[in-house]
Amino acid sequence: MRGKRIRTTGKNLFAAAALFLPLAALLSGCGKRAALDLQTEAPDGLISVAFSEVGAESDWRVANSESMRTTFTEENGYEFYFEDAKGKQENQITTLRNYILQGVDYIVLAPVVETGWDEVLQEAKDAGIPVIVVDRMVDVENEDLYAAWVGSDFKKEGEVAVEWLEKYLEEQGRADEEIRILHVMGTLGASSQLGRTEGLEEGVAAHDNWEIAAQLQGDYTQAKTYEVVAEYLAESEDIDVIYCENDNSTLGAIQALDEAGISYGTDGDVILISFDATTVGLAACLEGSINLDVECNPLHGPRVEQIILQIEAGETPQKLTYVDETYFTPDTLTEELIAARGY
């Protein structure tokens, strides 16, 4: 049974939350739930879902946000709140506390990094608000602090890329050559960065002739990756592979390679490995600029809704749900396939 809620729009969510702060302080002796119980029942019985998104740093992230917006509509029976954290965990923690004060029915969290969530998730649990984690994971002492997680197996994505590279080099007659890999990492401490990095590092350790030439921080953005790769290429062009942890980063690497006059892709000197398989990444893969693009599906809105419907029905959802994913190479893609994917 959901508690009583005030009906607000996303625009005035935090203004309303601010009004509850002094009231919550006055009623703290009665417990956190007492303040929430003074709220007014939403007139139309909508389920309020509040989403804290990492940001809008990539095409993948934009698609993830849009999947939530199109799922949690009033027509579908929901009142939806959204906040962009602009890539900062402290913004997300503030947002979650405002959601808790607002007394929403469900909180959906796409965490910037894995650690540092125990306190605020405990506050949500104490308020009786289920938290559903999507995409990146949270590393907490008590897993009961969140109701469920849904997302990708990021280490497996890295392992898929390594296995593909091994076979590709064999096909090219380069299995015994010295292979220097330039590794462009995403946001440090994010599950996707940790998993894809671990997959690569274990793969390199298993091959005596593979070497990570450098590890650069690209922050999952085209601009940052262009900057760090261009700076690296100004010092050394001795690389065989660039392993970028998302499509936008790969586009930044392509920009830097173009300026340096270095060929890449299916007909070039540098092998490009990318992740996410967004429309922009797959378009570059289809034309042969990217050799491999490993899928990371961002359409989590319907998956989160299924979890909410289970909880509403009094059921206990599966704690961890991994999305089935694949990978793409230029010879497996068509324009029709890319257009039909939806992100």
PDB file of C-alpha atoms in Angstrom, residues 15-317:
ATOM      1  CA  ALA A  15      10.397  23.950  -4.295  1.00  0.00           C
ATOM      2  CA  ALA A  16       7.806  21.732  -2.660  1.00  0.00           C
ATOM      3  CA  ALA A  17      10.504  19.617  -1.047  1.00  0.00           C
ATOM      4  CA  ALA A  18      12.094  22.719   0.424  1.00  0.00           C
ATOM      5  CA  LEU A  19       8.808  23.589   2.120  1.00  0.00           C
ATOM      6  CA  PHE A  20       8.830  20.216   3.877  1.00  0.00           C
ATOM      7  CA  LEU A  21      12.277  20.710   5.418  1.00  0.00           C
ATOM      8  CA  PRO A  22      11.225  22.799   8.430  1.00  0.00           C
ATOM      9  CA  LEU A  23       8.133  20.672   8.924  1.00  0.00           C
ATOM     10  CA  ALA A  24      10.209  17.510   8.871  1.00  0.00           C
ATOM     11  CA  ALA A  25      12.553  18.994  11.461  1.00  0.00           C
ATOM     12  CA  LEU A  26       9.666  19.861  13.781  1.00  0.00           C
ATOM     13  CA  LEU A  27       8.222  16.380  13.488  1.00  0.00           C
ATOM     14  CA  SER A  28      11.500  14.480  13.731  1.00  0.00           C
ATOM     15  CA  GLY A  29      10.587  13.220  17.199  1.00  0.00           C
ATOM     16  CA  CYS A  30       7.646  11.367  15.655  1.00  0.00           C
ATOM     17  CA  GLY A  31       9.794   9.688  13.012  1.00  0.00           C
ATOM     18  CA  LYS A  32      10.333  10.415   9.324  1.00  0.00           C
ATOM     19  CA  ARG A  33       7.089   8.808   8.248  1.00  0.00           C
ATOM     20  CA  ALA A  34       5.008  11.224  10.340  1.00  0.00           C
ATOM     21  CA  ALA A  35       5.834  14.183   8.108  1.00  0.00           C
ATOM     22  CA  LEU A  36       4.955  12.220   4.982  1.00  0.00           C
ATOM     23  CA  ASP A  37       1.628  11.096   6.390  1.00  0.00           C
ATOM     24  CA  LEU A  38       0.462  14.726   6.520  1.00  0.00           C
ATOM     25  CA  GLN A  39       0.585  14.915   2.733  1.00  0.00           C
ATOM     26  CA  THR A  40      -2.487  14.972   0.552  1.00  0.00           C
ATOM     27  CA  GLU A  41      -3.598  11.976  -1.525  1.00  0.00           C
ATOM     28  CA  ALA A  42      -2.884  12.390  -5.247  1.00  0.00           C
ATOM     29  CA  PRO A  43      -6.347  12.934  -6.758  1.00  0.00           C
ATOM     30  CA  ASP A  44      -6.026  10.545  -9.668  1.00  0.00           C
ATOM     31  CA  GLY A  45      -4.178   7.636  -8.073  1.00  0.00           C
ATOM     32  CA  LEU A  46      -1.092   7.947 -10.250  1.00  0.00           C
ATOM     33  CA  ILE A  47       2.041   6.095  -9.164  1.00  0.00           C
ATOM     34  CA  SER A  48       4.813   8.656  -8.656  1.00  0.00           C
ATOM     35  CA  VAL A  49       8.182   7.602 -10.077  1.00  0.00           C
ATOM     36  CA  ALA A  50      11.225   9.843  -9.551  1.00  0.00           C
ATOM     37  CA  PHE A  51      14.328   9.282 -11.673  1.00  0.00           C
ATOM     38  CA  SER A  52      17.837  10.540 -10.938  1.00  0.00           C
ATOM     39  CA  GLU A  53      19.860  10.357 -14.155  1.00  0.00           C
ATOM     40  CA  VAL A  54      23.651  10.586 -14.409  1.00  0.00           C
ATOM     41  CA  GLY A  55      23.538  13.321 -17.049  1.00  0.00           C
ATOM     42  CA  ALA A  56      23.340  13.799 -20.801  1.00  0.00           C
ATOM     43  CA  GLU A  57      26.982  13.209 -21.655  1.00  0.00           C
ATOM     44  CA  SER A  58      26.354  10.613 -24.364  1.00  0.00           C
ATOM     45  CA  ASP A  59      23.802   9.384 -26.893  1.00  0.00           C
ATOM     46  CA  TRP A  60      23.339   6.298 -24.711  1.00  0.00           C
ATOM     47  CA  ARG A  61      22.420   8.419 -21.700  1.00  0.00           C
ATOM     48  CA  VAL A  62      19.944  10.507 -23.704  1.00  0.00           C
ATOM     49  CA  ALA A  63      18.261   7.319 -24.955  1.00  0.00           C
ATOM     50  CA  ASN A  64      18.083   5.965 -21.405  1.00  0.00           C
ATOM     51  CA  SER A  65      16.375   9.131 -20.163  1.00  0.00           C
ATOM     52  CA  GLU A  66      13.914   9.138 -23.037  1.00  0.00           C
ATOM     53  CA  SER A  67      13.024   5.498 -22.371  1.00  0.00           C
ATOM     54  CA  MET A  68      12.025   6.475 -18.829  1.00  0.00           C
ATOM     55  CA  ARG A  69      10.026   9.499 -19.982  1.00  0.00           C
ATOM     56  CA  THR A  70       8.042   7.583 -22.586  1.00  0.00           C
ATOM     57  CA  THR A  71       7.306   4.738 -20.169  1.00  0.00           C
ATOM     58  CA  PHE A  72       6.229   6.670 -17.075  1.00  0.00           C
ATOM     59  CA  THR A  73       3.519   8.882 -18.575  1.00  0.00           C
ATOM     60  CA  GLU A  74       0.196   9.953 -17.130  1.00  0.00           C
ATOM     61  CA  GLU A  75      -1.498   7.918 -19.862  1.00  0.00           C
ATOM     62  CA  ASN A  76       0.256   4.844 -18.457  1.00  0.00           C
ATOM     63  CA  GLY A  77      -0.746   5.716 -14.893  1.00  0.00           C
ATOM     64  CA  TYR A  78       2.343   7.480 -13.617  1.00  0.00           C
ATOM     65  CA  GLU A  79       3.491  10.834 -12.327  1.00  0.00           C
ATOM     66  CA  PHE A  80       7.116  11.204 -13.414  1.00  0.00           C
ATOM     67  CA  TYR A  81       9.872  13.336 -11.933  1.00  0.00           C
ATOM     68  CA  PHE A  82      13.284  13.696 -13.541  1.00  0.00           C
ATOM     69  CA  GLU A  83      16.559  15.298 -12.520  1.00  0.00           C
ATOM     70  CA  ASP A  84      19.852  15.446 -14.433  1.00  0.00           C
ATOM     71  CA  ALA A  85      22.797  15.107 -12.012  1.00  0.00           C
ATOM     72  CA  LYS A  86      25.265  16.573 -14.520  1.00  0.00           C
ATOM     73  CA  GLY A  87      27.692  13.775 -13.740  1.00  0.00           C
ATOM     74  CA  LYS A  88      28.046  14.593 -10.031  1.00  0.00           C
ATOM     75  CA  GLN A  89      27.213  12.164  -7.244  1.00  0.00           C
ATOM     76  CA  GLU A  90      26.620  14.971  -4.755  1.00  0.00           C
ATOM     77  CA  ASN A  91      23.833  16.265  -7.008  1.00  0.00           C
ATOM     78  CA  GLN A  92      22.233  12.835  -7.025  1.00  0.00           C
ATOM     79  CA  ILE A  93      22.345  12.510  -3.248  1.00  0.00           C
ATOM     80  CA  THR A  94      20.651  15.915  -2.878  1.00  0.00           C
ATOM     81  CA  THR A  95      18.056  14.881  -5.456  1.00  0.00           C
ATOM     82  CA  LEU A  96      17.309  11.595  -3.699  1.00  0.00           C
ATOM     83  CA  ARG A  97      16.820  13.382  -0.388  1.00  0.00           C
ATOM     84  CA  ASN A  98      14.377  15.772  -2.029  1.00  0.00           C
ATOM     85  CA  TYR A  99      12.514  12.843  -3.567  1.00  0.00           C
ATOM     86  CA  ILE A 100      12.312  11.248  -0.114  1.00  0.00           C
ATOM     87  CA  LEU A 101      10.934  14.452   1.430  1.00  0.00           C
ATOM     88  CA  GLN A 102       8.448  14.705  -1.402  1.00  0.00           C
ATOM     89  CA  GLY A 103       7.252  11.208  -0.561  1.00  0.00           C
ATOM     90  CA  VAL A 104       7.327   9.715  -4.033  1.00  0.00           C
ATOM     91  CA  ASP A 105       6.239   6.107  -4.478  1.00  0.00           C
ATOM     92  CA  TYR A 106       9.392   4.863  -6.211  1.00  0.00           C
ATOM     93  CA  ILE A 107      12.907   6.176  -6.765  1.00  0.00           C
ATOM     94  CA  VAL A 108      14.878   5.081  -9.821  1.00  0.00           C
ATOM     95  CA  LEU A 109      18.614   5.695  -9.589  1.00  0.00           C
ATOM     96  CA  ALA A 110      21.209   5.539 -12.363  1.00  0.00           C
ATOM     97  CA  PRO A 111      24.273   6.080 -10.138  1.00  0.00           C
ATOM     98  CA  VAL A 112      27.288   8.084 -11.267  1.00  0.00           C
ATOM     99  CA  VAL A 113      29.648   5.791  -9.334  1.00  0.00           C
ATOM    100  CA  GLU A 114      29.245   2.604  -7.305  1.00  0.00           C
ATOM    101  CA  THR A 115      30.223   3.686  -3.786  1.00  0.00           C
ATOM    102  CA  GLY A 116      28.899   6.267  -1.308  1.00  0.00           C
ATOM    103  CA  TRP A 117      25.189   5.374  -1.347  1.00  0.00           C
ATOM    104  CA  ASP A 118      24.619   3.605   1.990  1.00  0.00           C
ATOM    105  CA  GLU A 119      23.375   6.608   3.960  1.00  0.00           C
ATOM    106  CA  VAL A 120      20.890   8.049   1.469  1.00  0.00           C
ATOM    107  CA  LEU A 121      19.537   4.632   0.468  1.00  0.00           C
ATOM    108  CA  GLN A 122      18.991   3.882   4.155  1.00  0.00           C
ATOM    109  CA  GLU A 123      16.983   7.107   4.367  1.00  0.00           C
ATOM    110  CA  ALA A 124      14.813   5.966   1.459  1.00  0.00           C
ATOM    111  CA  LYS A 125      14.309   2.555   3.058  1.00  0.00           C
ATOM    112  CA  ASP A 126      13.350   4.165   6.375  1.00  0.00           C
ATOM    113  CA  ALA A 127      10.773   6.246   4.481  1.00  0.00           C
ATOM    114  CA  GLY A 128       9.339   3.102   2.889  1.00  0.00           C
ATOM    115  CA  ILE A 129      10.296   4.093  -0.663  1.00  0.00           C
ATOM    116  CA  PRO A 130      11.628   1.270  -2.872  1.00  0.00           C
ATOM    117  CA  VAL A 131      14.738   2.222  -4.860  1.00  0.00           C
ATOM    118  CA  ILE A 132      15.335   0.592  -8.236  1.00  0.00           C
ATOM    119  CA  VAL A 133      18.892   0.891  -9.540  1.00  0.00           C
ATOM    120  CA  VAL A 134      19.511   0.910 -13.297  1.00  0.00           C
ATOM    121  CA  ASP A 135      22.588   0.679 -15.521  1.00  0.00           C
ATOM    122  CA  ARG A 136      25.515   1.131 -13.136  1.00  0.00           C
ATOM    123  CA  MET A 137      25.492  -0.752  -9.835  1.00  0.00           C
ATOM    124  CA  VAL A 138      25.761   0.446  -6.240  1.00  0.00           C
ATOM    125  CA  ASP A 139      28.263  -1.048  -3.793  1.00  0.00           C
ATOM    126  CA  VAL A 140      26.524  -1.033  -0.406  1.00  0.00           C
ATOM    127  CA  GLU A 141      27.002  -3.045   2.790  1.00  0.00           C
ATOM    128  CA  ASN A 142      23.325  -4.092   2.880  1.00  0.00           C
ATOM    129  CA  GLU A 143      21.786  -5.079  -0.458  1.00  0.00           C
ATOM    130  CA  ASP A 144      18.326  -4.726   1.091  1.00  0.00           C
ATOM    131  CA  LEU A 145      18.768  -0.954   0.704  1.00  0.00           C
ATOM    132  CA  TYR A 146      17.566  -1.259  -2.905  1.00  0.00           C
ATOM    133  CA  ALA A 147      14.720  -3.319  -4.294  1.00  0.00           C
ATOM    134  CA  ALA A 148      16.259  -4.433  -7.583  1.00  0.00           C
ATOM    135  CA  TRP A 149      18.890  -3.651 -10.202  1.00  0.00           C
ATOM    136  CA  VAL A 150      18.639  -3.963 -13.978  1.00  0.00           C
ATOM    137  CA  GLY A 151      21.433  -3.355 -16.459  1.00  0.00           C
ATOM    138  CA  SER A 152      24.336  -4.797 -18.421  1.00  0.00           C
ATOM    139  CA  ASP A 153      27.133  -7.191 -17.535  1.00  0.00           C
ATOM    140  CA  PHE A 154      29.936  -4.734 -18.205  1.00  0.00           C
ATOM    141  CA  LYS A 155      32.792  -7.141 -17.573  1.00  0.00           C
ATOM    142  CA  LYS A 156      31.246  -9.579 -20.022  1.00  0.00           C
ATOM    143  CA  GLU A 157      31.106  -6.757 -22.583  1.00  0.00           C
ATOM    144  CA  GLY A 158      34.851  -6.290 -22.136  1.00  0.00           C
ATOM    145  CA  GLU A 159      35.428 -10.018 -22.450  1.00  0.00           C
ATOM    146  CA  VAL A 160      33.408 -10.109 -25.676  1.00  0.00           C
ATOM    147  CA  ALA A 161      35.598  -7.340 -27.096  1.00  0.00           C
ATOM    148  CA  VAL A 162      38.794  -9.168 -26.114  1.00  0.00           C
ATOM    149  CA  GLU A 163      37.602 -12.449 -27.641  1.00  0.00           C
ATOM    150  CA  TRP A 164      36.684 -10.669 -30.858  1.00  0.00           C
ATOM    151  CA  LEU A 165      40.071  -8.912 -31.032  1.00  0.00           C
ATOM    152  CA  GLU A 166      41.898 -12.196 -30.537  1.00  0.00           C
ATOM    153  CA  LYS A 167      40.010 -13.825 -33.447  1.00  0.00           C
ATOM    154  CA  TYR A 168      40.325 -10.754 -35.651  1.00  0.00           C
ATOM    155  CA  LEU A 169      44.107 -10.633 -35.222  1.00  0.00           C
ATOM    156  CA  GLU A 170      44.299 -14.330 -36.086  1.00  0.00           C
ATOM    157  CA  GLU A 171      42.294 -13.736 -39.257  1.00  0.00           C
ATOM    158  CA  GLN A 172      44.627 -10.867 -40.171  1.00  0.00           C
ATOM    159  CA  GLY A 173      47.695 -13.052 -39.637  1.00  0.00           C
ATOM    160  CA  ARG A 174      48.798 -10.865 -36.718  1.00  0.00           C
ATOM    161  CA  ALA A 175      48.266 -13.237 -33.814  1.00  0.00           C
ATOM    162  CA  ASP A 176      51.962 -13.273 -32.918  1.00  0.00           C
ATOM    163  CA  GLU A 177      52.662  -9.573 -33.456  1.00  0.00           C
ATOM    164  CA  GLU A 178      53.272  -7.099 -30.654  1.00  0.00           C
ATOM    165  CA  ILE A 179      49.950  -5.302 -30.135  1.00  0.00           C
ATOM    166  CA  ARG A 180      49.868  -1.916 -28.416  1.00  0.00           C
ATOM    167  CA  ILE A 181      46.455  -0.870 -27.116  1.00  0.00           C
ATOM    168  CA  LEU A 182      45.465   2.687 -26.241  1.00  0.00           C
ATOM    169  CA  HIS A 183      42.755   2.427 -23.593  1.00  0.00           C
ATOM    170  CA  VAL A 184      40.311   5.322 -23.173  1.00  0.00           C
ATOM    171  CA  MET A 185      38.341   4.866 -19.949  1.00  0.00           C
ATOM    172  CA  GLY A 186      34.928   6.260 -19.051  1.00  0.00           C
ATOM    173  CA  THR A 187      33.926   7.907 -15.768  1.00  0.00           C
ATOM    174  CA  LEU A 188      36.256   6.461 -13.145  1.00  0.00           C
ATOM    175  CA  GLY A 189      34.416   4.370 -10.556  1.00  0.00           C
ATOM    176  CA  ALA A 190      31.337   3.798 -12.726  1.00  0.00           C
ATOM    177  CA  SER A 191      30.281   0.164 -13.123  1.00  0.00           C
ATOM    178  CA  SER A 192      30.626   0.363 -16.890  1.00  0.00           C
ATOM    179  CA  GLN A 193      34.173   1.699 -16.596  1.00  0.00           C
ATOM    180  CA  LEU A 194      35.169  -0.856 -13.981  1.00  0.00           C
ATOM    181  CA  GLY A 195      33.751  -3.823 -15.881  1.00  0.00           C
ATOM    182  CA  ARG A 196      35.004  -2.894 -19.345  1.00  0.00           C
ATOM    183  CA  THR A 197      38.412  -2.012 -17.932  1.00  0.00           C
ATOM    184  CA  GLU A 198      38.636  -5.309 -16.037  1.00  0.00           C
ATOM    185  CA  GLY A 199      37.690  -7.266 -19.150  1.00  0.00           C
ATOM    186  CA  LEU A 200      40.445  -5.587 -21.155  1.00  0.00           C
ATOM    187  CA  GLU A 201      43.112  -5.830 -18.465  1.00  0.00           C
ATOM    188  CA  GLU A 202      42.484  -9.544 -17.954  1.00  0.00           C
ATOM    189  CA  GLY A 203      42.618 -10.071 -21.714  1.00  0.00           C
ATOM    190  CA  VAL A 204      45.934  -8.242 -21.999  1.00  0.00           C
ATOM    191  CA  ALA A 205      47.355 -10.260 -19.090  1.00  0.00           C
ATOM    192  CA  ALA A 206      46.465 -13.467 -20.937  1.00  0.00           C
ATOM    193  CA  HIS A 207      48.410 -12.434 -24.070  1.00  0.00           C
ATOM    194  CA  ASP A 208      52.167 -12.002 -23.721  1.00  0.00           C
ATOM    195  CA  ASN A 209      52.357  -9.953 -26.920  1.00  0.00           C
ATOM    196  CA  TRP A 210      49.581  -7.493 -25.962  1.00  0.00           C
ATOM    197  CA  GLU A 211      50.396  -4.278 -24.112  1.00  0.00           C
ATOM    198  CA  ILE A 212      48.311  -1.374 -22.837  1.00  0.00           C
ATOM    199  CA  ALA A 213      50.310   1.569 -24.140  1.00  0.00           C
ATOM    200  CA  ALA A 214      48.418   4.067 -21.970  1.00  0.00           C
ATOM    201  CA  GLN A 215      45.169   4.479 -20.074  1.00  0.00           C
ATOM    202  CA  LEU A 216      43.493   7.833 -20.632  1.00  0.00           C
ATOM    203  CA  GLN A 217      40.367   9.257 -19.009  1.00  0.00           C
ATOM    204  CA  GLY A 218      37.749  10.193 -21.599  1.00  0.00           C
ATOM    205  CA  ASP A 219      34.746  10.693 -19.261  1.00  0.00           C
ATOM    206  CA  TYR A 220      32.470   9.087 -21.865  1.00  0.00           C
ATOM    207  CA  THR A 221      32.463  12.302 -23.917  1.00  0.00           C
ATOM    208  CA  GLN A 222      33.632  13.068 -27.427  1.00  0.00           C
ATOM    209  CA  ALA A 223      35.262  16.356 -26.439  1.00  0.00           C
ATOM    210  CA  LYS A 224      37.334  14.960 -23.568  1.00  0.00           C
ATOM    211  CA  THR A 225      38.419  11.905 -25.533  1.00  0.00           C
ATOM    212  CA  TYR A 226      39.470  14.004 -28.502  1.00  0.00           C
ATOM    213  CA  GLU A 227      41.561  16.144 -26.160  1.00  0.00           C
ATOM    214  CA  VAL A 228      43.405  13.283 -24.435  1.00  0.00           C
ATOM    215  CA  VAL A 229      43.907  11.166 -27.560  1.00  0.00           C
ATOM    216  CA  ALA A 230      45.178  14.128 -29.591  1.00  0.00           C
ATOM    217  CA  GLU A 231      47.641  14.922 -26.806  1.00  0.00           C
ATOM    218  CA  TYR A 232      48.809  11.307 -26.721  1.00  0.00           C
ATOM    219  CA  LEU A 233      49.228  11.072 -30.509  1.00  0.00           C
ATOM    220  CA  ALA A 234      51.339  14.212 -30.473  1.00  0.00           C
ATOM    221  CA  GLU A 235      53.888  12.242 -28.438  1.00  0.00           C
ATOM    222  CA  SER A 236      53.533   8.775 -29.971  1.00  0.00           C
ATOM    223  CA  GLU A 237      51.672   7.236 -32.917  1.00  0.00           C
ATOM    224  CA  ASP A 238      52.813   3.692 -32.143  1.00  0.00           C
ATOM    225  CA  ILE A 239      49.433   2.086 -31.438  1.00  0.00           C
ATOM    226  CA  ASP A 240      47.548  -0.808 -33.020  1.00  0.00           C
ATOM    227  CA  VAL A 241      44.219  -0.664 -31.186  1.00  0.00           C
ATOM    228  CA  ILE A 242      42.131   2.032 -29.508  1.00  0.00           C
ATOM    229  CA  TYR A 243      39.698   0.617 -26.965  1.00  0.00           C
ATOM    230  CA  CYS A 244      37.124   3.309 -26.102  1.00  0.00           C
ATOM    231  CA  GLU A 245      34.520   2.597 -23.450  1.00  0.00           C
ATOM    232  CA  ASN A 246      31.607   4.183 -25.316  1.00  0.00           C
ATOM    233  CA  ASP A 247      30.608   5.429 -28.779  1.00  0.00           C
ATOM    234  CA  ASN A 248      30.958   9.139 -28.060  1.00  0.00           C
ATOM    235  CA  SER A 249      34.503   8.559 -26.868  1.00  0.00           C
ATOM    236  CA  THR A 250      35.246   6.628 -30.043  1.00  0.00           C
ATOM    237  CA  LEU A 251      34.043   9.557 -32.136  1.00  0.00           C
ATOM    238  CA  GLY A 252      36.482  11.765 -30.225  1.00  0.00           C
ATOM    239  CA  ALA A 253      39.289   9.317 -30.952  1.00  0.00           C
ATOM    240  CA  ILE A 254      38.334   9.316 -34.646  1.00  0.00           C
ATOM    241  CA  GLN A 255      38.534  13.100 -34.700  1.00  0.00           C
ATOM    242  CA  ALA A 256      42.035  12.981 -33.188  1.00  0.00           C
ATOM    243  CA  LEU A 257      43.158  10.250 -35.608  1.00  0.00           C
ATOM    244  CA  ASP A 258      41.886  12.250 -38.580  1.00  0.00           C
ATOM    245  CA  GLU A 259      43.823  15.318 -37.490  1.00  0.00           C
ATOM    246  CA  ALA A 260      46.969  13.225 -36.999  1.00  0.00           C
ATOM    247  CA  GLY A 261      46.571  11.654 -40.443  1.00  0.00           C
ATOM    248  CA  ILE A 262      46.397   8.106 -39.044  1.00  0.00           C
ATOM    249  CA  SER A 263      44.151   5.585 -40.804  1.00  0.00           C
ATOM    250  CA  TYR A 264      41.776   3.366 -38.834  1.00  0.00           C
ATOM    251  CA  GLY A 265      38.881   0.962 -39.140  1.00  0.00           C
ATOM    252  CA  THR A 266      38.519  -1.902 -41.592  1.00  0.00           C
ATOM    253  CA  ASP A 267      40.930  -0.395 -44.143  1.00  0.00           C
ATOM    254  CA  GLY A 268      43.251   1.392 -41.710  1.00  0.00           C
ATOM    255  CA  ASP A 269      46.203   0.858 -39.441  1.00  0.00           C
ATOM    256  CA  VAL A 270      44.400   1.252 -36.106  1.00  0.00           C
ATOM    257  CA  ILE A 271      41.659  -1.111 -34.934  1.00  0.00           C
ATOM    258  CA  LEU A 272      38.807   0.732 -33.192  1.00  0.00           C
ATOM    259  CA  ILE A 273      36.758  -1.014 -30.502  1.00  0.00           C
ATOM    260  CA  SER A 274      33.708   0.746 -29.074  1.00  0.00           C
ATOM    261  CA  PHE A 275      30.799   0.100 -26.707  1.00  0.00           C
ATOM    262  CA  ASP A 276      27.076   0.957 -26.490  1.00  0.00           C
ATOM    263  CA  ALA A 277      26.029   0.412 -30.136  1.00  0.00           C
ATOM    264  CA  THR A 278      24.001   3.610 -30.365  1.00  0.00           C
ATOM    265  CA  THR A 279      22.794   4.890 -33.728  1.00  0.00           C
ATOM    266  CA  VAL A 280      25.789   7.173 -34.151  1.00  0.00           C
ATOM    267  CA  GLY A 281      28.236   4.411 -33.228  1.00  0.00           C
ATOM    268  CA  LEU A 282      26.642   1.837 -35.496  1.00  0.00           C
ATOM    269  CA  ALA A 283      26.580   4.295 -38.394  1.00  0.00           C
ATOM    270  CA  ALA A 284      30.356   4.704 -38.013  1.00  0.00           C
ATOM    271  CA  CYS A 285      30.703   0.925 -37.751  1.00  0.00           C
ATOM    272  CA  LEU A 286      28.645   0.337 -40.903  1.00  0.00           C
ATOM    273  CA  GLU A 287      30.916   2.641 -42.899  1.00  0.00           C
ATOM    274  CA  GLY A 288      33.977   0.776 -41.611  1.00  0.00           C
ATOM    275  CA  SER A 289      35.356   3.445 -39.268  1.00  0.00           C
ATOM    276  CA  ILE A 290      34.699   1.306 -36.158  1.00  0.00           C
ATOM    277  CA  ASN A 291      35.750  -2.338 -36.283  1.00  0.00           C
ATOM    278  CA  LEU A 292      33.647  -3.555 -33.364  1.00  0.00           C
ATOM    279  CA  ASP A 293      30.767  -2.047 -31.385  1.00  0.00           C
ATOM    280  CA  VAL A 294      29.611  -4.037 -28.343  1.00  0.00           C
ATOM    281  CA  GLU A 295      25.966  -3.497 -27.437  1.00  0.00           C
ATOM    282  CA  CYS A 296      24.814  -1.916 -24.182  1.00  0.00           C
ATOM    283  CA  ASN A 297      21.041  -1.511 -24.333  1.00  0.00           C
ATOM    284  CA  PRO A 298      19.739   1.712 -22.703  1.00  0.00           C
ATOM    285  CA  LEU A 299      15.994   1.105 -23.003  1.00  0.00           C
ATOM    286  CA  HIS A 300      15.407   0.417 -19.312  1.00  0.00           C
ATOM    287  CA  GLY A 301      12.060   2.177 -18.897  1.00  0.00           C
ATOM    288  CA  PRO A 302       9.866  -0.886 -19.635  1.00  0.00           C
ATOM    289  CA  ARG A 303      12.152  -3.085 -17.523  1.00  0.00           C
ATOM    290  CA  VAL A 304      11.810  -0.763 -14.538  1.00  0.00           C
ATOM    291  CA  GLU A 305       8.048  -0.664 -15.024  1.00  0.00           C
ATOM    292  CA  GLN A 306       7.864  -4.453 -14.813  1.00  0.00           C
ATOM    293  CA  ILE A 307       9.716  -4.317 -11.485  1.00  0.00           C
ATOM    294  CA  ILE A 308       7.316  -1.655 -10.182  1.00  0.00           C
ATOM    295  CA  LEU A 309       4.291  -3.686 -11.258  1.00  0.00           C
ATOM    296  CA  GLN A 310       5.688  -6.707  -9.427  1.00  0.00           C
ATOM    297  CA  ILE A 311       6.124  -4.689  -6.244  1.00  0.00           C
ATOM    298  CA  GLU A 312       2.630  -3.200  -6.635  1.00  0.00           C
ATOM    299  CA  ALA A 313       1.263  -6.745  -6.863  1.00  0.00           C
ATOM    300  CA  GLY A 314       2.993  -7.684  -3.611  1.00  0.00           C
ATOM    301  CA  GLU A 315       5.671  -9.757  -5.347  1.00  0.00           C
ATOM    302  CA  THR A 316       9.412  -9.678  -4.766  1.00  0.00           C
ATOM    303  CA  PRO A 317      11.295  -8.837  -7.967  1.00  0.00           C
TER     304      PRO A 317
END
